Amino acid sequence: MSQVIQITSTSTSTVQYSNGYEQDEYMMQEEEWDRDLLLDPAWEKQQRKTFTAWCNSHLRKAGTQIENIEEDFRNGLKLMLLLEVISGERLPKPDRGKMRFHKIANVNKALDFITSKGVKLVSIGAEEIVDGNVKMTLGMIWTIILRFAIQDISVEETSAKEGLLLWCQRKTAPYRNVNVQNFHVSWKDGLAFSALIHRHRPDLLDFHSLKDDPLGNLNLALEIAEKHLDIPKMLDAEDIVNTPKPDERAIMTYVSCFYHAFAGAEQAETAANRICKVLGVNQENEKLMEEYEKLASELLEWIRRTTPWLENRTPEKTMAAMQAKLEDFRDYRRLHKPPKVQEKCQLEINFNTLQTKLRISNRPAFMPSEGKMVSDIASAWQGLEQAEKGYEEWLLNEIRRLERLDHLAEKFRQKAITHETWAQGKEQILSQKDYESATLTEVRALLRKHEAFESDLAAHQDRVEQIAAIAQELNELDYHAVAAVNERCQKICDLWDQLGTLTQKRREALERTEKLLETIDQLFLEFAKRAAPFNNWMEGAMEDLQDMFIVHSIEEIQNLISAHEQFKSTLPEADGERQAILGIHSEVQKISQSYGLKTSLSNPYSTISPEEVLAKWDKVKQLVPQRDSSLQEELARQHANERLRRQFASQANLIGPWIQTRMEEIGRSAVEMNGTLEDQMTQLKQYEHVIVNYKPNIDHLEGDHQLIQESLIFDNKHTNYTMEHIRVGWELLLTTIARTINEIETQILTRDAKGISQEQMNEFRSSFNHFDRKKKGGMETDEFRACLISMGYDLGEVEFARIMSLVDPNGTGVVSFQSFIDFMTRETGDSDTAEQVVASFRILAGDKPYILAEELRRELPVDQAEYCISRMPAYRGPGAVPGALDYTSFSTALYGESDL
Amino acid sequence: MASAEQLAPFQHIEVQLRGGAPWGFTLKGGLEHGEPLVITKIEEGGKAAQSRKLRVGDELVNISGSTVYGSRQEALVLIKGSYRTLNMVVRR
């Protein structure tokens, strides 16, 4: 091996360091060695002192020293020893021999060792060492120092030389007058050393009292270092002061001792600290472990305590209690658990921290004691949480359940009350026997009510079922007061069944009663339907049987008799009907009795009572024979009447025609113009005589007629002649004969008065007869007109009317022969007109316009005179005297004329 | 030829005569005689004639507002009862 020792030369004038010491790399070091084999003698001197002192400081631990650095290491033994001491390691056994090669071998062992520590020894050979080459040896020692004292220095990531420098700078930083820039001149004033000492051991020197006395300072520092720091004096103070640039290596070496001393102290401190730390850590760890254990115990204890509480599933009875439990649980969750969660967390953290710490500090992992392991805690915690969850669920369920139970219980109670209220009294109502004395309509009404009740009942069925369902649910849900509920429910159900039964019974009873009443009603109706017509029939019969009859013929009475017989034949049937009707009534009685109906049995359809029927029937029965007898009586009477009729008839039939004949005779006589009027008269008189003599017949007939009338016979079919006829005929006959006679008389008078001859009369007669077409004895208007025309009268309507009014003043429409003659004779003959009468009176009055009463009396028959006097109005004309009578107006008035 | 009665219905004529009695006409007939109450004469120059409304043969039916039922006495009374004016209704 070769090593390169670089020797640098420095100029004393300028403090320039162009050596590679700043770099302080091994490679640099090689260069250093390579340069020059020259070593500055000052430096050599310093190095020798310093290195020797350094080696001795180590060798003394092995109990040896060196005095001469180039000599004492020549055999390599102390070298090896030195290495052993400073490394703390064993080197291979040195060769015990004195031979050169033994020495070389030993030195090689040492060098190998050094190399094994990573030092590249360049140009340092064992032989030079064995040969005692100072430079080599110093270089080798420097290498060793560098390697073992300086290389491992690490300060703030700076190592070796820089590190050492940095350390010096750091440590001396507080000291304003110390400025360490290098390992040579910075140390000359000794303040740096002092600072270093003061920094670490202010008790050893009072830095601030140091003066500017490099030598003194240095010596002081050296002294103190040797005495108190166990650092031998490796430097010579005078040398340092006097040398412009002290040897860097020597300084470095000495400073490194300080480093090691302090750093060592520091290290020791650090070590102590570390130990303290470690111990502290240990203690801490142990404390943590204890704490963990404690916490774990507590936690587990708490869990152990709490879990059963959470697992307790004893239900409470009331909502309140459960809610209290819930509250507790909430408290647990809110107040009690979180800290425990925290604790657990903390426990975990602690555990982890502990483990980490232990791991970091290379301790074995923490193994908690049995049952307190993390897994135990975790599982316990899990158990807790599960219990908790389960508990919460259970709590809520329970509360829900209790709520539901409360709700159900309340619902049950309400429904039960409602139902019980409704059911109150229903039993009594249903057990009523009110239908026993009700009428049909009432029973029907009861039935309707019952129907309504039944539907009400049906509606309530639901409710009862609901109540039972609720009770059931309460049972299922294990309600605490379920016994009372069940009891009540049972009562309700029993009552319900009871009501059902009663309802049914009542319905049956009502229906049955209804049926019966309906039957009875039907019977009543039947009764009414039959009784009414029967009653009418009976009443009719009674009426008929009592009927006052008026019959006028045998036929009629016989009809009545046969009708009566017919009626009698219907009696048996009627009797049957009567029995049937009465039978209906007794039927009703029977039914009513047998079924115990208490209703009043009055027939709503009929006012006819059976008693009435019976009574009327008896009456009818009574009346029948009565009628028989009266009819028979009547029959007899009718027969008698008939006899009377016949009698009358036979008479009348004789008389009637007789009268007729006479009438015709008379008529003929009047019409025919046989003989003179006198002859006619005589004949008529004869007729008259005959007629008069016939009167007794009429009287006799009248007598018969009276009988007939008394017998109230109003008709007679045996004759067409009624008494009236006969009477009228007779009257007419009498009148006619009288009139005819009168007519003849009149005609005679007229003839005489008017001087109409018989021929004229006959002419008038024949004209009249001719125009009396209908031969009535009087002309009608047309006939008269025709007659006039035939006589040559050419008449206008007015004139004819006038004539008509004269001839037929009464407007009968018939012109009688007399009027005709009057008219004819008036026109042809003289007539007394009013003027003529007036004239006549004038004569009597002696030409006065008035006449006096005495004159009248004188000239006229008494009664006519009196007539005139009484009738004549007083004359008021000119020349009137008292008692003057106006004969003019009287006369005109006589003639039916009044002059106005 | 139809009967007079069946011919044209009666004409009723109202007449008013003024001046007082005598009126200058003659009444004849009447219920008492069984004849209609008719005017049989109208005096020439008399008030009735002057009226030129009355004719012979007119039947008197109404006098001074009173219906006459054919009684002559009644008619006389009514006529004489009128003073200065005589209202009549006749028919023909």
PDB file of N, CA and C in Angstrom, chain A residues 32-69:
ATOM      1  N   GLU A  32      -3.488  15.728  -0.659  1.00  0.00           N
ATOM      2  CA  GLU A  32      -2.584  16.385   0.304  1.00  0.00           C
ATOM      3  C   GLU A  32      -1.329  15.568   0.479  1.00  0.00           C
ATOM      4  N   TRP A  33      -1.496  14.360   0.762  1.00  0.00           N
ATOM      5  CA  TRP A  33      -0.362  13.498   1.006  1.00  0.00           C
ATOM      6  C   TRP A  33       0.536  13.424  -0.220  1.00  0.00           C
ATOM      7  N   ASP A  34      -0.071  13.430  -1.340  1.00  0.00           N
ATOM      8  CA  ASP A  34       0.708  13.252  -2.560  1.00  0.00           C
ATOM      9  C   ASP A  34       1.625  14.414  -2.859  1.00  0.00           C
ATOM     10  N   ARG A  35       1.261  15.533  -2.470  1.00  0.00           N
ATOM     11  CA  ARG A  35       2.003  16.734  -2.910  1.00  0.00           C
ATOM     12  C   ARG A  35       3.472  16.775  -2.507  1.00  0.00           C
ATOM     13  N   ASP A  36       3.538  16.715  -1.239  1.00  0.00           N
ATOM     14  CA  ASP A  36       4.896  16.981  -0.727  1.00  0.00           C
ATOM     15  C   ASP A  36       5.202  16.111   0.466  1.00  0.00           C
ATOM     16  N   LEU A  37       6.258  15.671   0.489  1.00  0.00           N
ATOM     17  CA  LEU A  37       6.618  14.913   1.684  1.00  0.00           C
ATOM     18  C   LEU A  37       7.075  15.833   2.798  1.00  0.00           C
ATOM     19  N   LEU A  38       7.098  17.112   2.427  1.00  0.00           N
ATOM     20  CA  LEU A  38       7.547  18.075   3.430  1.00  0.00           C
ATOM     21  C   LEU A  38       6.456  18.425   4.397  1.00  0.00           C
ATOM     22  N   LEU A  39       6.804  18.456   5.558  1.00  0.00           N
ATOM     23  CA  LEU A  39       5.867  18.872   6.597  1.00  0.00           C
ATOM     24  C   LEU A  39       6.449  20.086   7.271  1.00  0.00           C
ATOM     25  N   ASP A  40       5.667  21.079   7.460  1.00  0.00           N
ATOM     26  CA  ASP A  40       6.111  22.276   8.142  1.00  0.00           C
ATOM     27  C   ASP A  40       6.613  21.897   9.521  1.00  0.00           C
ATOM     28  N   PRO A  41       7.724  22.224   9.839  1.00  0.00           N
ATOM     29  CA  PRO A  41       8.262  21.819  11.133  1.00  0.00           C
ATOM     30  C   PRO A  41       7.407  22.272  12.319  1.00  0.00           C
ATOM     31  N   ALA A  42       6.861  23.446  12.176  1.00  0.00           N
ATOM     32  CA  ALA A  42       5.994  23.879  13.284  1.00  0.00           C
ATOM     33  C   ALA A  42       4.846  22.938  13.415  1.00  0.00           C
ATOM     34  N   TRP A  43       4.340  22.741  12.272  1.00  0.00           N
ATOM     35  CA  TRP A  43       3.241  21.779  12.270  1.00  0.00           C
ATOM     36  C   TRP A  43       3.676  20.426  12.768  1.00  0.00           C
ATOM     37  N   GLU A  44       4.747  19.986  12.320  1.00  0.00           N
ATOM     38  CA  GLU A  44       5.188  18.670  12.769  1.00  0.00           C
ATOM     39  C   GLU A  44       5.285  18.633  14.267  1.00  0.00           C
ATOM     40  N   LYS A  45       5.795  19.712  14.782  1.00  0.00           N
ATOM     41  CA  LYS A  45       5.982  19.753  16.204  1.00  0.00           C
ATOM     42  C   LYS A  45       4.691  19.699  16.953  1.00  0.00           C
ATOM     43  N   GLN A  46       3.814  20.542  16.356  1.00  0.00           N
ATOM     44  CA  GLN A  46       2.494  20.592  16.998  1.00  0.00           C
ATOM     45  C   GLN A  46       1.797  19.276  16.891  1.00  0.00           C
ATOM     46  N   GLN A  47       1.929  18.725  15.680  1.00  0.00           N
ATOM     47  CA  GLN A  47       1.257  17.449  15.450  1.00  0.00           C
ATOM     48  C   GLN A  47       1.776  16.372  16.370  1.00  0.00           C
ATOM     49  N   ARG A  48       2.996  16.349  16.529  1.00  0.00           N
ATOM     50  CA  ARG A  48       3.605  15.337  17.385  1.00  0.00           C
ATOM     51  C   ARG A  48       3.085  15.426  18.773  1.00  0.00           C
ATOM     52  N   LYS A  49       3.028  16.653  19.245  1.00  0.00           N
ATOM     53  CA  LYS A  49       2.570  16.844  20.613  1.00  0.00           C
ATOM     54  C   LYS A  49       1.148  16.426  20.750  1.00  0.00           C
ATOM     55  N   THR A  50       0.453  17.009  19.764  1.00  0.00           N
ATOM     56  CA  THR A  50      -0.989  16.772  19.847  1.00  0.00           C
ATOM     57  C   THR A  50      -1.350  15.323  19.671  1.00  0.00           C
ATOM     58  N   PHE A  51      -0.776  14.682  18.611  1.00  0.00           N
ATOM     59  CA  PHE A  51      -1.126  13.281  18.344  1.00  0.00           C
ATOM     60  C   PHE A  51      -0.702  12.376  19.466  1.00  0.00           C
ATOM     61  N   THR A  52       0.481  12.672  19.985  1.00  0.00           N
ATOM     62  CA  THR A  52       0.938  11.835  21.094  1.00  0.00           C
ATOM     63  C   THR A  52      -0.026  11.914  22.256  1.00  0.00           C
ATOM     64  N   ALA A  53      -0.351  13.192  22.597  1.00  0.00           N
ATOM     65  CA  ALA A  53      -1.270  13.369  23.727  1.00  0.00           C
ATOM     66  C   ALA A  53      -2.586  12.655  23.464  1.00  0.00           C
ATOM     67  N   TRP A  54      -3.045  12.765  22.229  1.00  0.00           N
ATOM     68  CA  TRP A  54      -4.257  12.089  21.855  1.00  0.00           C
ATOM     69  C   TRP A  54      -4.143  10.596  21.989  1.00  0.00           C
ATOM     70  N   CYS A  55      -3.149  10.042  21.451  1.00  0.00           N
ATOM     71  CA  CYS A  55      -3.016   8.582  21.569  1.00  0.00           C
ATOM     72  C   CYS A  55      -2.943   8.161  23.010  1.00  0.00           C
ATOM     73  N   ASN A  56      -2.220   8.942  23.775  1.00  0.00           N
ATOM     74  CA  ASN A  56      -2.083   8.584  25.207  1.00  0.00           C
ATOM     75  C   ASN A  56      -3.421   8.642  25.927  1.00  0.00           C
ATOM     76  N   SER A  57      -4.208   9.636  25.523  1.00  0.00           N
ATOM     77  CA  SER A  57      -5.507   9.750  26.192  1.00  0.00           C
ATOM     78  C   SER A  57      -6.319   8.492  25.993  1.00  0.00           C
ATOM     79  N   HIS A  58      -6.002   7.815  24.890  1.00  0.00           N
ATOM     80  CA  HIS A  58      -6.743   6.568  24.648  1.00  0.00           C
ATOM     81  C   HIS A  58      -6.049   5.375  25.225  1.00  0.00           C
ATOM     82  N   LEU A  59      -4.695   5.423  25.047  1.00  0.00           N
ATOM     83  CA  LEU A  59      -3.931   4.260  25.489  1.00  0.00           C
ATOM     84  C   LEU A  59      -3.962   4.077  26.984  1.00  0.00           C
ATOM     85  N   ARG A  60      -4.199   5.196  27.676  1.00  0.00           N
ATOM     86  CA  ARG A  60      -4.209   5.065  29.128  1.00  0.00           C
ATOM     87  C   ARG A  60      -5.333   4.194  29.616  1.00  0.00           C
ATOM     88  N   LYS A  61      -6.342   4.077  28.791  1.00  0.00           N
ATOM     89  CA  LYS A  61      -7.452   3.183  29.134  1.00  0.00           C
ATOM     90  C   LYS A  61      -6.987   1.739  29.074  1.00  0.00           C
ATOM     91  N   ALA A  62      -5.979   1.533  28.173  1.00  0.00           N
ATOM     92  CA  ALA A  62      -5.412   0.186  28.112  1.00  0.00           C
ATOM     93  C   ALA A  62      -4.249   0.033  29.062  1.00  0.00           C
ATOM     94  N   GLY A  63      -3.970   1.083  29.740  1.00  0.00           N
ATOM     95  CA  GLY A  63      -2.897   1.072  30.730  1.00  0.00           C
ATOM     96  C   GLY A  63      -1.512   1.245  30.130  1.00  0.00           C
ATOM     97  N   THR A  64      -1.436   1.913  29.080  1.00  0.00           N
ATOM     98  CA  THR A  64      -0.133   2.160  28.465  1.00  0.00           C
ATOM     99  C   THR A  64      -0.103   3.565  27.886  1.00  0.00           C
ATOM    100  N   GLN A  65       1.088   3.940  27.563  1.00  0.00           N
ATOM    101  CA  GLN A  65       1.293   5.286  27.015  1.00  0.00           C
ATOM    102  C   GLN A  65       2.346   5.194  25.924  1.00  0.00           C
ATOM    103  N   ILE A  66       2.415   6.252  25.175  1.00  0.00           N
ATOM    104  CA  ILE A  66       3.574   6.375  24.283  1.00  0.00           C
ATOM    105  C   ILE A  66       4.277   7.661  24.616  1.00  0.00           C
ATOM    106  N   GLU A  67       5.524   7.585  24.274  1.00  0.00           N
ATOM    107  CA  GLU A  67       6.299   8.821  24.479  1.00  0.00           C
ATOM    108  C   GLU A  67       6.753   9.405  23.177  1.00  0.00           C
ATOM    109  N   ASN A  68       7.081   8.524  22.382  1.00  0.00           N
ATOM    110  CA  ASN A  68       7.589   8.952  21.088  1.00  0.00           C
ATOM    111  C   ASN A  68       6.744   8.355  20.015  1.00  0.00           C
ATOM    112  N   ILE A  69       6.117   9.208  19.302  1.00  0.00           N
ATOM    113  CA  ILE A  69       5.069   8.734  18.401  1.00  0.00           C
ATOM    114  C   ILE A  69       5.622   7.910  17.249  1.00  0.00           C
TER     115      ILE A  69
END
